[in-house]
Structure formats: C-alpha cells, structure tokens
Coordinates of C-alpha atoms in Angstrom, one line a residue:
Chain A
M13 CA 103.7 79.4 116.7
A14 CA 105.2 81.5 119.5
T15 CA 103.4 82.7 122.5
F16 CA 103.7 86.3 124.0
F17 CA 106.5 85.1 126.1
G18 CA 108.4 83.9 123.1
E19 CA 108.4 80.1 123.6
V20 CA 107.5 78.1 120.6
L21 CA 104.6 75.9 120.9
S22 CA 103.7 73.1 118.4
V23 CA 99.9 73.8 117.9
F24 CA 97.9 70.9 116.5
S25 CA 95.5 73.0 114.4
R26 CA 98.4 74.8 112.8
A27 CA 100.0 71.9 111.0
V28 CA 100.6 72.9 107.4
E29 CA 101.6 70.5 104.8
D30 CA 104.0 72.0 102.6
E31 CA 103.7 70.3 99.3
D32 CA 105.8 73.1 97.7
G33 CA 103.6 72.8 94.6
E34 CA 105.3 70.0 92.8
E35 CA 104.0 66.5 93.3
L36 CA 106.9 63.9 93.7
V37 CA 107.3 61.9 90.5
E38 CA 107.3 58.3 91.4
D39 CA 109.0 55.5 89.7
E40 CA 108.1 51.9 89.9
E41 CA 110.2 51.2 92.8
D42 CA 109.0 54.1 94.8
E43 CA 105.5 53.0 94.1
Q44 CA 106.2 49.4 95.2
I45 CA 107.7 50.6 98.5
R46 CA 104.7 52.8 99.1
R47 CA 102.3 50.1 98.4
E48 CA 104.2 47.7 100.6
L49 CA 104.2 50.0 103.5
E50 CA 100.5 50.9 103.0
E51 CA 99.7 47.1 103.2
K52 CA 101.8 46.8 106.3
R53 CA 100.0 49.7 108.0
E54 CA 96.7 48.0 107.4
V55 CA 94.6 47.3 110.4
H56 CA 93.7 43.7 110.9
L57 CA 90.8 42.1 113.1
H58 CA 91.2 38.6 114.5
W59 CA 88.2 37.1 116.2
N60 CA 88.0 33.7 117.9
S61 CA 86.5 30.9 115.8
E62 CA 83.0 31.2 117.2
V63 CA 82.7 34.9 116.5
S64 CA 84.4 34.7 113.1
E65 CA 82.0 32.0 112.0
S66 CA 78.9 33.9 113.0
L67 CA 80.4 37.0 111.3
Q68 CA 81.0 35.0 108.1
S69 CA 77.4 33.8 108.0
G70 CA 76.4 37.5 107.9
N71 CA 75.4 37.8 111.7
K72 CA 76.9 40.8 113.3
L73 CA 77.9 40.8 117.0
Q74 CA 74.8 41.5 119.1
C75 CA 75.9 44.2 121.3
S76 CA 74.0 46.5 123.7
D77 CA 77.1 48.0 125.3
F78 CA 80.6 48.5 123.8
I79 CA 83.1 49.9 126.3
L80 CA 86.2 51.1 124.6
A81 CA 89.4 52.0 126.7
V82 CA 92.0 54.0 125.1
G83 CA 95.4 54.7 126.9
H84 CA 97.1 53.2 129.9
N85 CA 95.1 54.6 132.6
A86 CA 91.6 53.8 131.0
A87 CA 92.6 50.1 129.9
S88 CA 94.2 49.4 133.2
F89 CA 91.2 50.7 135.0
L90 CA 89.3 47.9 133.2
S91 CA 91.8 45.3 134.0
V92 CA 91.8 46.2 137.6
Y93 CA 88.2 46.8 138.4
V94 CA 86.2 44.9 135.9
L95 CA 88.1 42.1 134.1
T96 CA 89.3 40.4 137.4
S97 CA 86.0 38.5 137.7
S98 CA 86.0 35.3 136.0
S99 CA 82.9 36.1 133.8
W100 CA 85.0 37.6 131.0
E101 CA 86.3 35.7 128.0
T102 CA 88.8 37.0 125.5
V103 CA 87.2 36.9 122.0
G104 CA 89.6 38.7 119.6
H105 CA 92.3 41.3 119.1
V106 CA 93.3 44.0 116.5
S107 CA 96.8 44.1 115.1
V108 CA 98.3 47.4 114.2
W109 CA 101.8 48.1 112.8
N110 CA 103.1 51.7 112.7
E111 CA 106.3 53.7 113.4
R112 CA 105.8 53.3 117.1
T113 CA 105.5 49.6 117.1
K114 CA 108.6 48.1 118.8
A115 CA 110.6 45.9 116.5
S116 CA 111.6 43.5 119.3
T117 CA 108.2 42.7 120.6
G118 CA 107.0 39.2 120.3
Q119 CA 103.7 37.9 119.1
S120 CA 102.2 37.7 122.6
S121 CA 102.6 41.4 123.4
K122 CA 101.3 42.4 120.0
E123 CA 98.2 40.7 120.7
S124 CA 97.7 42.1 123.9
A125 CA 97.8 45.7 122.6
C126 CA 94.2 45.8 121.4
V127 CA 92.0 43.1 122.9
F128 CA 88.2 42.3 122.9
H129 CA 86.6 40.7 126.0
R130 CA 83.0 39.6 126.2
N131 CA 80.9 39.0 129.3
K132 CA 80.0 35.2 129.5
D133 CA 76.8 35.8 131.4
D134 CA 75.7 38.6 129.1
P135 CA 77.2 38.3 125.7
S136 CA 75.9 41.7 124.7
V137 CA 78.6 43.5 126.6
L138 CA 81.8 43.8 124.8
I139 CA 85.0 45.5 126.1
C140 CA 88.0 46.5 124.1
Q141 CA 91.3 47.7 125.8
V142 CA 93.7 49.7 123.6
F143 CA 97.2 49.9 125.1
C144 CA 99.0 50.7 121.8
Y145 CA 99.4 53.8 119.7
I146 CA 97.4 54.0 116.6
A147 CA 98.6 56.4 114.0
D148 CA 96.5 59.2 112.4
D149 CA 96.1 57.4 109.2
Q150 CA 95.0 54.1 110.9
L151 CA 92.2 55.6 113.2
F152 CA 89.4 55.9 110.7
Q153 CA 90.2 52.4 109.3
W154 CA 90.2 50.9 112.9
T155 CA 86.9 52.5 113.7
E156 CA 85.2 51.5 110.3
K157 CA 86.5 47.8 110.7
V158 CA 85.4 47.3 114.4
F159 CA 82.1 48.9 113.9
A160 CA 81.3 46.8 110.7
C161 CA 81.3 43.9 113.1
L162 CA 78.7 45.3 115.6
Q163 CA 75.0 45.4 115.1
H164 CA 74.0 49.1 115.3
R165 CA 70.5 48.9 116.7
G166 CA 70.3 49.4 120.3
L167 CA 74.1 49.9 120.6
N168 CA 75.6 52.0 123.4
V169 CA 79.1 53.0 123.0
T170 CA 81.2 54.2 126.1
V171 CA 84.6 55.4 125.5
L172 CA 87.2 55.9 128.4
S173 CA 90.2 57.8 127.5
D174 CA 93.1 59.5 129.2
C175 CA 95.3 62.4 128.3
S176 CA 97.5 65.0 130.0
V177 CA 96.2 67.9 131.8
T178 CA 98.5 70.1 129.9
D179 CA 96.2 69.5 127.0
Y180 CA 93.4 71.3 128.8
M181 CA 92.6 74.9 128.3
T182 CA 91.0 77.0 130.8
A183 CA 90.7 80.7 131.6
D184 CA 91.0 80.1 135.3
H185 CA 94.5 78.8 136.0
L186 CA 94.4 75.2 137.1
C187 CA 95.6 74.6 140.7
T188 CA 97.6 71.5 140.9
S189 CA 95.1 69.8 143.2
S190 CA 92.3 69.7 140.6
A191 CA 93.9 66.9 138.4
P192 CA 92.8 64.2 137.7
F193 CA 89.3 65.1 136.7
L194 CA 86.8 63.9 134.0
R195 CA 85.1 65.5 131.1
S196 CA 82.6 64.1 128.7
L197 CA 81.5 64.5 125.2
H198 CA 78.6 62.8 123.6
T199 CA 76.9 62.2 120.2
G200 CA 73.5 63.9 119.2
V201 CA 71.5 60.7 119.8
F202 CA 72.8 60.1 123.3
S203 CA 70.2 60.4 125.8
G204 CA 70.5 60.4 129.6
R205 CA 72.9 62.2 131.8
T206 CA 76.6 62.0 131.8
A207 CA 78.5 61.3 134.9
C208 CA 80.6 64.4 134.8
P209 CA 80.7 68.1 133.3
S210 CA 80.8 68.3 129.4
L211 CA 84.1 69.3 127.8
E212 CA 84.2 73.1 127.5
Q213 CA 85.1 75.0 124.3
P214 CA 87.7 75.4 123.1
N215 CA 88.8 72.1 124.2
I216 CA 88.9 69.3 121.7
I217 CA 89.6 65.6 121.8
T218 CA 91.7 63.7 119.2
G219 CA 92.9 60.2 118.5
L220 CA 91.0 57.0 118.7
S221 CA 88.3 58.3 120.9
A222 CA 87.6 61.2 118.5
S223 CA 87.4 58.9 115.6
V224 CA 84.9 56.6 117.3
L225 CA 82.8 59.6 118.3
N226 CA 82.9 61.0 114.7
H227 CA 81.7 57.6 113.3
C228 CA 79.0 57.4 116.0
Q229 CA 77.8 61.0 115.4
V230 CA 77.8 60.6 111.7
Y231 CA 75.8 57.2 111.7
R232 CA 73.6 58.2 114.8
I233 CA 74.8 55.8 117.4
A234 CA 74.5 56.7 121.0
A235 CA 78.1 57.2 122.3
V236 CA 79.8 59.1 125.2
V237 CA 83.5 59.7 125.7
Y238 CA 84.9 60.2 129.1
Q239 CA 88.3 61.8 129.0
C240 CA 90.3 61.8 132.1
Y241 CA 92.9 64.7 132.5
S242 CA 95.8 63.5 134.6
D243 CA 98.8 65.2 135.9
V244 CA 100.8 62.1 136.3
N245 CA 103.1 60.9 133.4
G246 CA 102.2 57.2 133.0
P247 CA 99.5 55.0 134.7
D248 CA 98.5 55.7 138.3
S249 CA 95.8 54.4 140.6
V250 CA 94.3 57.7 141.4
S251 CA 93.8 58.6 137.8
M252 CA 92.2 55.2 137.1
E253 CA 89.7 55.9 140.0
T254 CA 88.2 58.8 138.3
F255 CA 86.7 56.4 135.7
K256 CA 84.5 54.9 138.3
P257 CA 81.4 57.1 138.1
A258 CA 81.5 56.7 134.3
L259 CA 81.1 53.0 134.4
A260 CA 78.6 53.2 137.5
K261 CA 76.4 55.0 135.0
L262 CA 76.2 51.7 133.0
G263 CA 74.4 50.0 136.0
K264 CA 73.7 46.3 135.6
S265 CA 75.6 45.5 132.5
I266 CA 78.9 46.1 134.1
Q267 CA 79.9 45.2 137.7
L268 CA 82.6 47.1 139.3
D269 CA 84.9 45.2 141.7
S270 CA 84.7 47.0 144.9
S271 CA 88.1 45.7 146.1
P272 CA 90.5 45.8 143.2
S273 CA 93.1 43.3 143.0
T274 CA 96.5 44.8 144.2
D275 CA 98.5 42.3 142.2
V276 CA 96.9 43.4 139.0
L277 CA 97.1 47.1 140.0
R278 CA 100.8 46.6 140.9
K279 CA 101.5 45.0 137.6
S280 CA 99.7 47.7 135.5
V281 CA 101.4 50.6 137.3
Q282 CA 104.8 48.9 136.8
T283 CA 104.4 48.5 133.0
T284 CA 105.8 51.9 132.2
D285 CA 109.4 52.0 131.2
I286 CA 111.7 54.3 133.0
K287 CA 112.4 56.8 130.5
S288 CA 115.1 58.6 132.3
N289 CA 117.9 57.3 134.4
L290 CA 118.9 60.8 135.8
Y291 CA 117.6 60.0 139.5
I292 CA 118.6 56.5 139.7
Chain B
M23 CA 82.2 55.3 99.6
K24 CA 79.7 58.1 100.2
M25 CA 81.6 61.0 101.6
F26 CA 78.9 63.7 102.3
I27 CA 76.3 62.4 105.0
A28 CA 73.3 64.6 105.8
S29 CA 72.5 65.4 109.4
E30 CA 69.1 64.9 110.9
N31 CA 66.2 66.3 109.3
S32 CA 67.9 68.6 107.0
P33 CA 67.3 68.1 103.2
S34 CA 70.5 69.0 101.6
F35 CA 70.0 70.9 98.5
F36 CA 72.9 72.8 96.9
K37 CA 71.7 73.4 93.3
E38 CA 73.1 76.9 92.1
F39 CA 74.5 77.6 95.5
T40 CA 77.9 79.3 96.1
L41 CA 80.3 77.1 98.2
V42 CA 82.9 78.8 100.3
M43 CA 85.6 76.5 101.8
P44 CA 88.9 77.0 103.5
A45 CA 92.2 75.3 102.5
V46 CA 94.3 74.4 105.7
A47 CA 97.1 76.5 105.2
V48 CA 99.5 79.1 106.9
G49 CA 98.1 80.6 110.0
N50 CA 94.7 78.9 109.5
V51 CA 93.5 82.2 108.1
A52 CA 91.0 80.7 105.7
Q53 CA 89.5 78.4 108.6
L54 CA 89.2 81.4 110.9
A55 CA 87.6 83.4 108.1
V56 CA 85.0 80.8 107.4
D57 CA 84.4 80.6 111.2
L58 CA 83.5 84.2 111.1
I59 CA 81.0 83.7 108.3
V60 CA 79.3 80.7 109.8
S61 CA 79.0 82.4 113.3
T62 CA 77.9 85.8 112.0
L63 CA 75.1 84.4 109.6
N64 CA 74.1 82.0 112.1
M65 CA 74.3 79.2 109.5
K66 CA 72.8 75.7 110.2
R67 CA 74.8 72.5 109.9
V68 CA 73.3 70.4 107.3
G69 CA 75.9 67.5 106.9
Y70 CA 79.2 66.0 107.6
I71 CA 82.1 65.2 105.2
H72 CA 83.1 61.8 106.7
T73 CA 86.5 60.8 105.2
D74 CA 89.7 59.0 106.2
C75 CA 91.7 61.9 104.7
L76 CA 91.3 64.1 107.7
V77 CA 92.8 63.7 111.2
P78 CA 89.9 62.9 113.5
M79 CA 88.9 65.4 116.1
A80 CA 85.8 66.3 118.2
G81 CA 84.6 69.0 120.3
N82 CA 81.5 70.7 121.5
N83 CA 79.7 73.4 119.6
P84 CA 82.2 76.0 118.4
Y85 CA 79.5 78.7 117.7
T86 CA 77.8 78.2 121.1
T87 CA 75.9 81.5 122.2
C88 CA 74.0 80.1 125.3
K89 CA 74.1 77.1 127.7
E90 CA 71.4 75.2 125.7
D91 CA 73.2 74.9 122.5
A92 CA 76.8 74.3 124.1
E93 CA 76.5 70.5 124.3
E94 CA 76.4 69.7 120.5
L95 CA 79.0 67.3 119.0
H96 CA 81.0 68.8 116.0
T97 CA 83.4 66.9 113.8
P98 CA 86.5 67.6 111.5
A99 CA 84.6 68.7 108.3
E100 CA 81.1 70.0 108.3
V101 CA 78.7 71.6 105.7
Y102 CA 76.6 74.7 106.7
S103 CA 73.9 76.3 104.7
A104 CA 72.1 79.5 104.3
P105 CA 69.4 78.8 101.7
E106 CA 68.1 82.5 101.7
L107 CA 71.6 83.5 100.4
K108 CA 72.1 80.3 98.4
L109 CA 75.2 79.9 100.3
A110 CA 76.9 76.8 101.6
I111 CA 80.0 76.6 103.7
L112 CA 82.4 73.7 104.2
Q113 CA 84.4 74.1 107.4
I114 CA 87.5 72.0 107.6
R115 CA 88.8 71.8 111.3
A116 CA 91.6 69.2 111.1
P117 CA 94.7 68.9 108.9
V118 CA 94.6 66.6 105.8
I119 CA 96.6 63.3 106.3
P120 CA 99.9 63.9 104.2
T121 CA 99.7 60.8 102.1
K122 CA 95.9 61.3 101.4
S123 CA 95.9 64.9 100.1
K124 CA 95.5 63.8 96.5
K125 CA 92.6 61.5 97.4
F126 CA 91.0 64.4 99.4
R127 CA 91.1 66.7 96.5
Q128 CA 89.4 64.1 94.3
L129 CA 86.8 63.7 96.9
I130 CA 86.1 67.3 97.1
V131 CA 86.0 67.7 93.3
S132 CA 83.6 64.8 92.9
W133 CA 81.3 66.3 95.7
I134 CA 81.2 69.7 94.2
K135 CA 80.3 68.2 90.8
S136 CA 77.5 66.0 92.2
S137 CA 76.0 68.7 94.4
G138 CA 75.5 71.2 91.6
F139 CA 77.2 74.2 93.1
S140 CA 77.2 77.2 90.6
R141 CA 80.6 78.3 91.8
T142 CA 83.2 77.5 94.6
V143 CA 85.3 79.9 96.5
L144 CA 88.4 78.5 98.0
L145 CA 89.9 80.7 100.7
S146 CA 93.6 80.2 101.4
S147 CA 96.8 81.8 102.6
S148 CA 100.5 81.6 101.6
H149 CA 103.9 82.2 103.2
A150 CA 104.5 85.8 103.2
Y151 CA 108.3 85.3 103.4
Q152 CA 108.4 83.3 100.2
R153 CA 107.1 86.2 98.1
D154 CA 109.2 87.3 95.1
D155 CA 109.9 90.9 94.2
Q156 CA 106.8 91.6 92.3
Q157 CA 104.7 90.1 95.0
L158 CA 106.2 92.2 97.7
Q159 CA 104.5 95.4 96.4
G160 CA 100.9 96.6 97.1
T161 CA 98.1 94.6 98.6
P162 CA 98.7 91.0 100.1
L163 CA 95.7 89.8 98.7
R164 CA 95.5 87.7 95.4
Y165 CA 92.9 85.8 93.4
L166 CA 92.8 82.9 90.9
V167 CA 89.9 81.9 88.8
T168 CA 89.4 78.9 86.6
P169 CA 88.5 79.4 82.9
S170 CA 84.9 78.3 83.5
L171 CA 84.3 80.8 86.1
L172 CA 86.1 83.5 84.3
K173 CA 83.6 83.2 81.5
V174 CA 80.8 84.4 83.8
S175 CA 82.7 86.6 86.2
E176 CA 85.0 88.6 84.1
D177 CA 83.1 91.9 84.4
V178 CA 82.6 91.5 88.2
L179 CA 86.3 90.9 88.7
K180 CA 87.4 93.7 86.5
E181 CA 85.3 96.0 88.5
L182 CA 86.7 94.9 91.8
G183 CA 90.2 95.5 90.6
W184 CA 91.7 92.6 92.3
R185 CA 95.2 91.4 91.6
E186 CA 95.7 88.1 90.1
M187 CA 98.3 85.7 91.7
E188 CA 101.5 86.0 89.7
R189 CA 103.2 83.1 88.1
V190 CA 106.8 83.0 89.3
P191 CA 109.8 81.9 87.0
V192 CA 110.9 78.2 87.7
F193 CA 114.5 79.3 87.9
P194 CA 114.7 82.8 89.3
G195 CA 117.4 84.9 87.8
V196 CA 118.2 82.6 85.0
T197 CA 116.7 84.3 81.8
D198 CA 117.6 82.0 78.9
T199 CA 115.4 79.1 79.7
N200 CA 112.2 77.9 78.0
A201 CA 110.7 76.9 81.3
E202 CA 107.3 78.7 81.6
P203 CA 106.5 80.7 84.7
H204 CA 104.5 78.4 87.1
L205 CA 102.1 78.8 89.9
C206 CA 103.6 78.6 93.2
I207 CA 101.7 78.7 96.6
P208 CA 104.0 77.6 99.4
G209 CA 102.3 76.8 102.6
G210 CA 98.8 76.7 100.9
G211 CA 98.1 73.0 101.5
I212 CA 95.7 71.7 98.7
T213 CA 95.1 75.2 97.1
K214 CA 97.3 74.7 94.1
G215 CA 96.2 71.1 93.5
L216 CA 92.6 71.9 94.0
F217 CA 93.0 74.8 91.6
T218 CA 94.7 72.7 88.9
D219 CA 92.2 70.0 89.2
S220 CA 89.3 72.3 88.9
C221 CA 90.9 73.9 85.8
S222 CA 91.2 70.5 84.2
E223 CA 87.7 69.2 85.4
D224 CA 86.0 72.5 84.0
L225 CA 84.8 73.4 87.5
P226 CA 83.9 77.1 88.2
L227 CA 86.1 77.8 91.1
A228 CA 87.9 80.9 92.5
V229 CA 90.9 81.2 94.9
L230 CA 91.2 84.1 97.3
L231 CA 94.5 84.1 99.1
L232 CA 96.3 86.3 101.5
F233 CA 100.1 86.4 102.0
C234 CA 100.7 86.1 105.9
S235 CA 103.0 84.6 108.5
E236 CA 102.2 82.5 111.5
G237 CA 101.3 84.3 114.6
D238 CA 98.2 86.0 115.7
N239 CA 96.4 85.5 112.6
I240 CA 92.9 87.1 113.6
P241 CA 93.5 90.4 111.8
D242 CA 94.4 88.4 108.7
A243 CA 91.0 86.4 109.0
F244 CA 89.1 89.8 109.1
T245 CA 91.1 91.0 106.0
L246 CA 90.3 88.0 104.0
V247 CA 86.6 87.8 104.9
N248 CA 86.1 91.4 104.2
H249 CA 87.7 91.0 100.9
L250 CA 85.4 88.1 100.1
N251 CA 82.6 90.2 101.1
D252 CA 83.5 92.9 98.7
W253 CA 82.5 90.3 95.9
L254 CA 79.8 88.2 97.5
H255 CA 78.0 91.0 99.7
L256 CA 77.2 88.6 102.7
L257 CA 77.0 91.6 104.9
D258 CA 76.2 95.2 103.9
N259 CA 79.1 97.5 104.4
P260 CA 80.9 95.5 107.3
S261 CA 83.8 98.2 107.3
Q262 CA 81.6 100.8 108.4
E263 CA 80.9 99.2 111.7
A264 CA 84.2 97.7 112.7
N265 CA 83.1 94.6 114.2
K266 CA 80.0 93.4 112.4
W267 CA 81.5 89.9 112.1
K268 CA 80.8 87.9 115.1
I269 CA 83.8 86.2 116.8
P270 CA 82.7 82.6 117.7
N271 CA 83.2 81.3 121.3
S272 CA 85.8 78.8 120.1
W273 CA 88.3 81.6 119.4
R274 CA 88.9 82.0 123.2
L275 CA 92.3 80.9 124.6
L276 CA 93.8 80.8 121.0
F277 CA 97.1 81.1 122.8
G278 CA 96.6 78.4 125.5
S279 CA 95.4 78.7 129.1
S280 CA 95.7 81.9 131.2
V281 CA 98.9 82.1 133.2
P282 CA 98.9 82.0 137.0
S283 CA 99.0 85.5 138.5
A284 CA 101.3 84.4 141.3
L285 CA 103.9 84.2 138.7
F286 CA 104.4 87.9 138.6

C-alpha cells in the first residue's frame, strides 16, 4: 500500500495470501519435511518436579495473579523491580523454536527466554517473562498450553508488553516528549479501574499479548494488557518505569522494589546487540 | 475442538439464517463491506470464532458510537446477528496463517453445516491486473454459486442480471489442448478453496467478488455492499441517499497518523 506521499507501507491487515489457485502437490518427502518442521516448531512446557507432579495428579496450578511480561522492556522491568527480592523461585520455562531462534545459542539462554517464577511466600502469584520472539503460528499454542496448567477460578491476568511508538496511530501528531506512555486493554469480565487510559480505536495489539487477551475474553477470565509505547529502540530504564503504576494496581500480591538494583538494570540494558557499527 | 464460542447471555440460533462472511483478500474490500453492514444495522455480537488458524489481534470496539461502549474487547473473528432479518455476519479481522488455510476452510465448512444456515454469501475481491481480455469488459463485479444454491436461487439470479465469474484457459493462447478452462481467483485468499469445498460438500454458497487494486478501497467496499444489497435487500434503496451506510469509527486513520503541520 502506498500513502498519499508515495512511500510504500507494509500494512498488517492487508496481508494477502496468494495461493494462486492451485494447491501444491506434495510427495512423500515434502510431507515428511513439513511434518518434521511442524514438530520442531511445537511449544514445550517444562515445569520443575514439584509442579509437574501436581499437574500430573490432575491438580492445576492455584493462581490468583498471573503476570506476563512480553518484550525486553516489560520483562527487564520485572527483573529489576520485582524479581530482585529473594522471595521468588524459578518453577519452569517454555521452549520455543522458530526462524528467529539463534542457531548458536546454548541450552542456558534458550531456557531463559520464557521463564516462570513463583512467589515463595504467596505461591498463588506467578510471573512469566518472555524475552524471545514467538511466531504467529505458535502464539495460540503457547497460550492454550500455559493456560491449561492454571486454575481458572479467581484468576487475574496482567500482561505487560512493549512496542514501538511508530505503531501508535493518532489524529493529533505526537510530539516527541510524550513517549513512552501506557495504554490498556481489558476483557469483558475485568472489573476495577485500569492504571492508564484505554487503547483508542483504531489502534490494535498483536502478538502474544493479543493471543492471551483473546483466550481470556473467550473463556471469561479477568485480564488486562498494559502496552508501553516507547520511542527507544531497545530496552531502556525510562520506558521500564512506565509499568510501575500498572503493578502498583495489584497491591499486596506484588512488592515493587523502591530502589532498583543498578547492577541488574545495567545488565538488562546492555543485552541488546549493537545492530549497526556505523558510528563506532 | 469447539471453534464457535457464544458470548455472554446470547443464545446463538442460526437455523434458516443467511450468513455473510468476507474472505481476507486484495484491498480488504470484503472485510470493509462487512464492517458497513454490522455498523449500519447495529448488529449484536453473539460469539467468537476461536481458532489457531488466524493471527491473533485485539482492540477496543470498532463500532463505537459513544464513550460508554468504547471499552469493549474485540477479537480476530466474531459472529454478529440480526434475528429480525434472519441474518448472521462473520467478521474476520486478521489474516489466515499460511500453513493453516486448508484447516481454516474445513473449520468454516463444518461450522456452517452444524449451524444450519440456509445459505452463505462469501464476499471477496481479486487482483484487477490479472484479468484476462473477456474479464476486462463491463462491470468489475462477478458471482459464483454452488449447485445446491443455484437450485433455489436460479430465478432471482436471472432477474438480477449478474455476471458469473469466467473460467479462464489453463494455457492462455494455446488452443489445441484438452485442458478444461479453470476457475482462477488471484489474490482472493481462501475464496476459491472455500467455493470448491462447498461444491463438493453440497453447501448452498454464493461468492460475490470485485476486481480491484490495493489503495484506498473504501469506494470498492461501497460498490460491493450495494451489490449485495441488490440481492438481500438489507437496506431499502441505499443508492438514493448516498450515504445510508454508516462508516464505523475504526475506519479513521486508515492511512496512518496525521502529519505534523510544521512539515509544510
């Protein structure tokens, strides 16, 4: 699609699949390759022995608050402000393989891409940090598999997610000083007030936060997504701070660290690879 | 897995209803046309199509008219109903995941069958630049009907004087082949697949499509929805009053944010 100024935009909703009528005829080998790829792209959940035992005996995870952080700013925010206290234990992770998974990464970094933490004092509070990319065809499966482990009664879902301010549409032109800012979107059964204005039409959210919100809307689970629109390319401490009011809403179940650990902060900000060497 | 999930307090009953749904195709014309119907007839959402075949997305109410109804979550595929018109609409707001288009078609066909719709109208579009010589002439609108719908709607279709989608030769320019002319809907997404599936499953389905190009496709959406209205009479004489169709709130900023005036 081209704008009135002639530059070509790739607009999400206009993606058209050109099958060109004919469906490809597959031979046995093609089919095998396709099947193997599909298997490789499957989403796997790994819980620690205690959780998996209880899941196997048919008991779902008793969870009052599930906090999901998608993207570097959101996930690092939890690392810096919440997970620094000693009351959190790692209880599991999700492994996902797709076209953006780096071939050279070892087991350890793969495991740290989607991690579950549980509060030791209040085991009904569960946190999941998602640092990695999850492909379109894996989002639904990720959501179904994770929510299949959680008890739905009394469950409150909070999703923190970040994206670029260029994805935000508004009739008033944004001045550069307004970013980063927060917008929310919640399911029908969510009661209470959100910590920020609601996402205005025609803006939409996509990716894992959309997938989780769809699931919660359809199965009537109280859920809210806080989307941070940031103008910095990569994790930064100012964008992370915008999530503070969102978690403050949760009250007692989550304790925010008033003085974030600078070491953890430095580490999380440094994790982005330098993409260009032009100005080095 | 159950694909259709009813929303709160809305008994879903579609027996003898007409279903109108879009194909995600060139210029999103069909989706825009469906938006016009839902918005104009003020239709109520009665359920969701919850499937792994569509790319997930979520947003606030696209048909909002006041502050009170703005904060209402909407999902990639939803079913709307107008019982007094015996009309149901399936709106699809996201692309189909490429490897799952066959599965999606099967899901749609089985849902249509189990819901008991009397007929289904699939709105669609196709690349204007890929028309052959015969298709270049006259109206850009075409239709297709499955044998089981033709049986009951033959007279009406004759009266409307619509043009059927032409079958094109498999090898254009080569005359001495035995290859039968085939149906070709480039840029039409699942249109052709769903039509052929419906033929073999004996489903009463019609395809209404428009040749168009990517760009500002709002006029195309009006053309398509007026064309559909000639048949289904959802609105009386929409052409007499130019804008009887109500443009939904979500159509704002279709070309992105406004530009800073300091630029000029």
